[in-house]
Amino acid sequence: MDSTSTIVKCIQASAKDLGLPVPRDAAASHVIGLGLLEAMQAVMPDIDPKFHPRMVERYRYHFLSRDHELTLFPGVQEMLQELSQQAYFLAVATGKSRVGLNRSLNAVKLLSMFDATRCADETFSKPHPAMLLELTRELGQDIKRTVMIGDTSHDLLMANNAGAAAVAVQYGAHPVAQLDACAPMYSAATVAQLHDWLNENA
């Protein structure tokens, strides 16, 4: 989903609400993919820790008032449908809460597309491998035949830590150099490139 700018604005609005220093765009986008509390601790490490839970609360308020604005990147829906029709298991490992993920997927009519999902409020936050290990166990799959596609270094490091393959997409939250540092097996500049690569290599 094309959510980077919305997430950044919600983090910044939360800081403003509490009269705290407002993080820059780059700092706010860097924590995308982490669980909410971990994200607030990472983006604002120098504030009194008592503010971190309050940042989470304000972020949830702002995000839930705007999550209907989120859209899929062009070509994603068709790619997912094709993979599903080819009998691949599709799963989500996300820093979102369960409520947030269900709302987001429901808004773009993808709630029934995925065979399993895991959220940061249900297990360890990325880059800990727990989400991927739990998903593969739930689906009865081999972690070595699992591909994690992500737009952040948190995603790719989680894949590395779990022993799964990592594929980067360059149209999300983290700069390409940061993704490349995680040594993904492939890095796609567009959804079309990702779709082609999956067709050739899946």
Short mmCIF file of N, CA, C and O in Angstrom, two decimals, residues 123-197:
data_model
loop_
_atom_site.label_atom_id
_atom_site.label_comp_id
_atom_site.label_asym_id
_atom_site.label_seq_id
_atom_site.Cartn_x
_atom_site.Cartn_y
_atom_site.Cartn_z
N THR A 123 3.10 -10.35 18.33
CA THR A 123 4.36 -11.07 18.49
C THR A 123 5.50 -10.06 18.52
O THR A 123 5.26 -8.87 18.71
N PHE A 124 6.74 -10.50 18.35
CA PHE A 124 7.88 -9.60 18.38
C PHE A 124 7.89 -8.70 17.15
O PHE A 124 7.48 -9.10 16.07
N SER A 125 8.38 -7.48 17.32
CA SER A 125 8.47 -6.53 16.21
C SER A 125 9.66 -6.86 15.31
O SER A 125 10.62 -7.49 15.74
N LYS A 126 9.56 -6.48 14.05
CA LYS A 126 10.70 -6.59 13.13
C LYS A 126 11.89 -5.83 13.72
O LYS A 126 11.67 -4.85 14.42
N PRO A 127 13.12 -6.25 13.46
CA PRO A 127 13.56 -7.31 12.55
C PRO A 127 13.67 -8.71 13.20
O PRO A 127 14.29 -9.59 12.63
N HIS A 128 13.05 -8.89 14.37
CA HIS A 128 13.01 -10.21 14.99
C HIS A 128 12.34 -11.17 14.00
O HIS A 128 11.38 -10.81 13.33
N PRO A 129 12.79 -12.41 13.90
CA PRO A 129 12.25 -13.34 12.89
C PRO A 129 10.90 -13.95 13.23
O PRO A 129 10.32 -14.67 12.40
N ALA A 130 10.36 -13.67 14.42
CA ALA A 130 9.16 -14.39 14.90
C ALA A 130 7.99 -14.35 13.92
O ALA A 130 7.34 -15.37 13.69
N MET A 131 7.69 -13.19 13.35
CA MET A 131 6.53 -13.09 12.46
C MET A 131 6.62 -14.10 11.31
O MET A 131 5.65 -14.82 11.04
N LEU A 132 7.77 -14.14 10.65
CA LEU A 132 7.93 -15.05 9.51
C LEU A 132 7.92 -16.51 9.96
O LEU A 132 7.32 -17.36 9.29
N LEU A 133 8.56 -16.80 11.06
CA LEU A 133 8.60 -18.19 11.55
C LEU A 133 7.20 -18.66 11.94
O LEU A 133 6.81 -19.79 11.64
N GLU A 134 6.43 -17.79 12.58
CA GLU A 134 5.06 -18.15 12.97
C GLU A 134 4.17 -18.34 11.75
O GLU A 134 3.36 -19.27 11.70
N LEU A 135 4.32 -17.47 10.76
CA LEU A 135 3.49 -17.57 9.54
C LEU A 135 3.79 -18.86 8.78
O LEU A 135 2.87 -19.54 8.32
N THR A 136 5.06 -19.19 8.64
CA THR A 136 5.39 -20.41 7.89
C THR A 136 4.92 -21.65 8.65
O THR A 136 4.44 -22.61 8.03
N ARG A 137 5.01 -21.63 9.98
CA ARG A 137 4.50 -22.77 10.76
C ARG A 137 2.99 -22.90 10.58
O ARG A 137 2.45 -23.98 10.39
N GLU A 138 2.29 -21.76 10.65
CA GLU A 138 0.83 -21.77 10.52
C GLU A 138 0.40 -22.34 9.16
O GLU A 138 -0.60 -23.07 9.07
N LEU A 139 1.16 -22.02 8.12
CA LEU A 139 0.81 -22.45 6.77
C LEU A 139 1.45 -23.78 6.39
O LEU A 139 1.24 -24.29 5.29
N GLY A 140 2.24 -24.34 7.31
CA GLY A 140 2.89 -25.63 7.04
C GLY A 140 3.93 -25.56 5.94
O GLY A 140 4.10 -26.50 5.17
N GLN A 141 4.65 -24.43 5.88
CA GLN A 141 5.62 -24.20 4.81
C GLN A 141 7.05 -24.21 5.33
O GLN A 141 7.30 -24.01 6.52
N ASP A 142 7.98 -24.38 4.40
CA ASP A 142 9.41 -24.38 4.71
C ASP A 142 9.92 -22.94 4.62
O ASP A 142 9.72 -22.26 3.61
N ILE A 143 10.58 -22.48 5.68
CA ILE A 143 11.10 -21.10 5.69
C ILE A 143 12.07 -20.87 4.53
O ILE A 143 12.17 -19.77 4.00
N LYS A 144 12.78 -21.92 4.09
CA LYS A 144 13.75 -21.77 3.01
C LYS A 144 13.06 -21.59 1.65
O LYS A 144 13.71 -21.20 0.68
N ARG A 145 11.77 -21.87 1.58
CA ARG A 145 11.03 -21.66 0.34
C ARG A 145 10.08 -20.46 0.47
O ARG A 145 9.13 -20.32 -0.29
N THR A 146 10.37 -19.62 1.47
CA THR A 146 9.54 -18.45 1.74
C THR A 146 10.25 -17.20 1.26
O THR A 146 11.45 -17.04 1.46
N VAL A 147 9.49 -16.31 0.62
CA VAL A 147 10.04 -15.03 0.13
C VAL A 147 9.35 -13.89 0.87
O VAL A 147 8.12 -13.79 0.87
N MET A 148 10.14 -13.05 1.52
CA MET A 148 9.63 -11.84 2.18
C MET A 148 9.90 -10.67 1.26
O MET A 148 11.04 -10.39 0.89
N ILE A 149 8.84 -9.98 0.85
CA ILE A 149 8.97 -8.80 -0.01
C ILE A 149 8.75 -7.58 0.86
O ILE A 149 7.72 -7.47 1.53
N GLY A 150 9.73 -6.67 0.88
CA GLY A 150 9.60 -5.52 1.78
C GLY A 150 10.21 -4.26 1.23
O GLY A 150 11.12 -4.30 0.38
N ASP A 151 9.73 -3.13 1.76
CA ASP A 151 10.24 -1.83 1.32
C ASP A 151 11.10 -1.16 2.39
O ASP A 151 11.47 0.00 2.24
N THR A 152 11.40 -1.89 3.48
CA THR A 152 12.26 -1.33 4.52
C THR A 152 13.37 -2.32 4.88
O THR A 152 13.23 -3.53 4.67
N SER A 153 14.43 -1.80 5.46
CA SER A 153 15.50 -2.67 5.93
C SER A 153 14.99 -3.56 7.06
O SER A 153 15.48 -4.69 7.24
N HIS A 154 13.99 -3.10 7.83
CA HIS A 154 13.42 -3.94 8.90
C HIS A 154 12.84 -5.23 8.32
O HIS A 154 13.00 -6.31 8.88
N ASP A 155 12.16 -5.10 7.17
CA ASP A 155 11.57 -6.27 6.50
C ASP A 155 12.66 -7.25 6.06
O ASP A 155 12.58 -8.46 6.27
N LEU A 156 13.68 -6.69 5.40
CA LEU A 156 14.72 -7.53 4.80
C LEU A 156 15.58 -8.19 5.87
O LEU A 156 15.97 -9.36 5.74
N LEU A 157 15.86 -7.46 6.96
CA LEU A 157 16.63 -8.04 8.06
C LEU A 157 15.84 -9.13 8.77
O LEU A 157 16.40 -10.13 9.21
N MET A 158 14.52 -8.95 8.87
CA MET A 158 13.68 -10.00 9.44
C MET A 158 13.80 -11.27 8.60
O MET A 158 13.93 -12.37 9.15
N ALA A 159 13.75 -11.11 7.28
CA ALA A 159 13.90 -12.27 6.39
C ALA A 159 15.26 -12.93 6.60
O ALA A 159 15.35 -14.16 6.75
N ASN A 160 16.32 -12.12 6.65
CA ASN A 160 17.66 -12.66 6.87
C ASN A 160 17.73 -13.41 8.20
O ASN A 160 18.30 -14.51 8.28
N ASN A 161 17.15 -12.83 9.25
CA ASN A 161 17.19 -13.44 10.58
C ASN A 161 16.40 -14.74 10.63
O ASN A 161 16.72 -15.64 11.41
N ALA A 162 15.35 -14.84 9.79
CA ALA A 162 14.50 -16.04 9.80
C ALA A 162 15.04 -17.14 8.88
O ALA A 162 14.59 -18.28 8.97
N GLY A 163 15.95 -16.79 7.99
CA GLY A 163 16.43 -17.76 7.01
C GLY A 163 15.57 -17.83 5.77
O GLY A 163 15.62 -18.79 5.01
N ALA A 164 14.77 -16.78 5.54
CA ALA A 164 13.94 -16.69 4.34
C ALA A 164 14.65 -15.86 3.27
O ALA A 164 15.61 -15.14 3.57
N ALA A 165 14.18 -15.96 2.03
CA ALA A 165 14.70 -15.10 0.97
C ALA A 165 14.12 -13.70 1.14
O ALA A 165 12.98 -13.54 1.57
N ALA A 166 14.91 -12.70 0.79
CA ALA A 166 14.47 -11.30 0.90
C ALA A 166 14.46 -10.65 -0.47
O ALA A 166 15.43 -10.76 -1.22
N VAL A 167 13.36 -10.00 -0.80
CA VAL A 167 13.24 -9.23 -2.04
C VAL A 167 12.85 -7.80 -1.67
O VAL A 167 11.90 -7.59 -0.90
N ALA A 168 13.59 -6.84 -2.19
CA ALA A 168 13.34 -5.43 -1.87
C ALA A 168 12.48 -4.77 -2.94
O ALA A 168 12.58 -5.12 -4.12
N VAL A 169 11.64 -3.85 -2.51
CA VAL A 169 10.95 -2.97 -3.45
C VAL A 169 11.37 -1.54 -3.14
O VAL A 169 11.41 -1.13 -1.98
N GLN A 170 11.70 -0.80 -4.20
CA GLN A 170 12.33 0.51 -4.04
C GLN A 170 11.34 1.67 -3.99
O GLN A 170 11.75 2.83 -3.91
N TYR A 171 10.03 1.37 -4.03
CA TYR A 171 9.04 2.44 -4.12
C TYR A 171 8.33 2.68 -2.78
O TYR A 171 7.20 3.15 -2.74
N GLY A 172 9.03 2.37 -1.68
CA GLY A 172 8.42 2.53 -0.37
C GLY A 172 9.19 3.46 0.55
O GLY A 172 9.64 4.52 0.14
N ALA A 173 9.40 3.01 1.78
CA ALA A 173 9.83 3.90 2.85
C ALA A 173 11.34 4.14 2.93
O ALA A 173 11.77 5.23 3.32
N HIS A 174 12.17 3.16 2.60
CA HIS A 174 13.62 3.31 2.82
C HIS A 174 14.37 3.53 1.51
O HIS A 174 13.98 3.00 0.47
N PRO A 175 15.46 4.31 1.58
CA PRO A 175 16.25 4.55 0.36
C PRO A 175 16.90 3.27 -0.16
O PRO A 175 17.17 2.33 0.61
N VAL A 176 17.19 3.25 -1.46
CA VAL A 176 17.70 2.06 -2.12
C VAL A 176 19.01 1.58 -1.50
O VAL A 176 19.20 0.37 -1.30
N ALA A 177 19.90 2.50 -1.15
CA ALA A 177 21.19 2.10 -0.57
C ALA A 177 21.00 1.33 0.72
O ALA A 177 21.73 0.37 1.01
N GLN A 178 20.03 1.73 1.49
CA GLN A 178 19.75 1.05 2.76
C GLN A 178 19.19 -0.35 2.52
O GLN A 178 19.53 -1.31 3.23
N LEU A 179 18.36 -0.48 1.50
CA LEU A 179 17.83 -1.80 1.13
C LEU A 179 18.96 -2.69 0.61
O LEU A 179 19.06 -3.86 0.99
N ASP A 180 19.81 -2.13 -0.25
CA ASP A 180 20.91 -2.90 -0.84
C ASP A 180 21.86 -3.43 0.23
O ASP A 180 22.44 -4.51 0.07
N ALA A 181 22.02 -2.66 1.32
CA ALA A 181 22.93 -3.07 2.40
C ALA A 181 22.47 -4.37 3.06
O ALA A 181 23.27 -5.05 3.71
N CYS A 182 21.19 -4.72 2.89
CA CYS A 182 20.65 -5.96 3.48
C CYS A 182 20.81 -7.15 2.55
O CYS A 182 20.36 -8.25 2.88
N ALA A 183 21.45 -6.94 1.40
CA ALA A 183 21.75 -8.00 0.42
C ALA A 183 20.52 -8.81 0.00
O ALA A 183 20.53 -10.04 0.09
N PRO A 184 19.47 -8.14 -0.49
CA PRO A 184 18.31 -8.90 -0.98
C PRO A 184 18.67 -9.67 -2.24
O PRO A 184 19.59 -9.29 -2.97
N MET A 185 17.95 -10.76 -2.52
CA MET A 185 18.23 -11.54 -3.71
C MET A 185 17.76 -10.82 -4.98
O MET A 185 18.21 -11.14 -6.08
N TYR A 186 16.86 -9.84 -4.82
CA TYR A 186 16.41 -9.04 -5.95
C TYR A 186 15.88 -7.72 -5.40
O TYR A 186 15.42 -7.65 -4.26
N SER A 187 15.97 -6.66 -6.21
CA SER A 187 15.46 -5.35 -5.82
C SER A 187 14.68 -4.78 -7.00
O SER A 187 15.23 -4.58 -8.08
N ALA A 188 13.38 -4.55 -6.79
CA ALA A 188 12.49 -4.10 -7.87
C ALA A 188 12.21 -2.61 -7.75
O ALA A 188 11.86 -2.11 -6.68
N ALA A 189 12.36 -1.91 -8.87
CA ALA A 189 12.09 -0.47 -8.88
C ALA A 189 10.60 -0.17 -9.02
O ALA A 189 10.14 0.90 -8.65
N THR A 190 9.84 -1.13 -9.58
CA THR A 190 8.41 -0.93 -9.82
C THR A 190 7.65 -2.21 -9.50
O THR A 190 8.24 -3.30 -9.42
N VAL A 191 6.34 -2.09 -9.37
CA VAL A 191 5.49 -3.28 -9.18
C VAL A 191 5.60 -4.19 -10.40
O VAL A 191 5.66 -5.42 -10.25
N ALA A 192 5.65 -3.62 -11.58
CA ALA A 192 5.75 -4.42 -12.81
C ALA A 192 7.03 -5.26 -12.80
O ALA A 192 7.01 -6.44 -13.18
N GLN A 193 8.14 -4.67 -12.36
CA GLN A 193 9.40 -5.41 -12.28
C GLN A 193 9.28 -6.56 -11.28
O GLN A 193 9.74 -7.68 -11.53
N LEU A 194 8.66 -6.28 -10.14
CA LEU A 194 8.47 -7.32 -9.12
C LEU A 194 7.61 -8.46 -9.67
O LEU A 194 7.95 -9.64 -9.51
N HIS A 195 6.52 -8.10 -10.34
CA HIS A 195 5.61 -9.09 -10.91
C HIS A 195 6.35 -9.97 -11.92
O HIS A 195 6.23 -11.20 -11.89
N ASP A 196 7.12 -9.36 -12.79
CA ASP A 196 7.88 -10.12 -13.79
C ASP A 196 8.86 -11.06 -13.13
O ASP A 196 9.01 -12.22 -13.53
N TRP A 197 9.57 -10.54 -12.11
CA TRP A 197 10.57 -11.38 -11.42
C TRP A 197 9.91 -12.58 -10.74
O TRP A 197 10.41 -13.70 -10.82
#
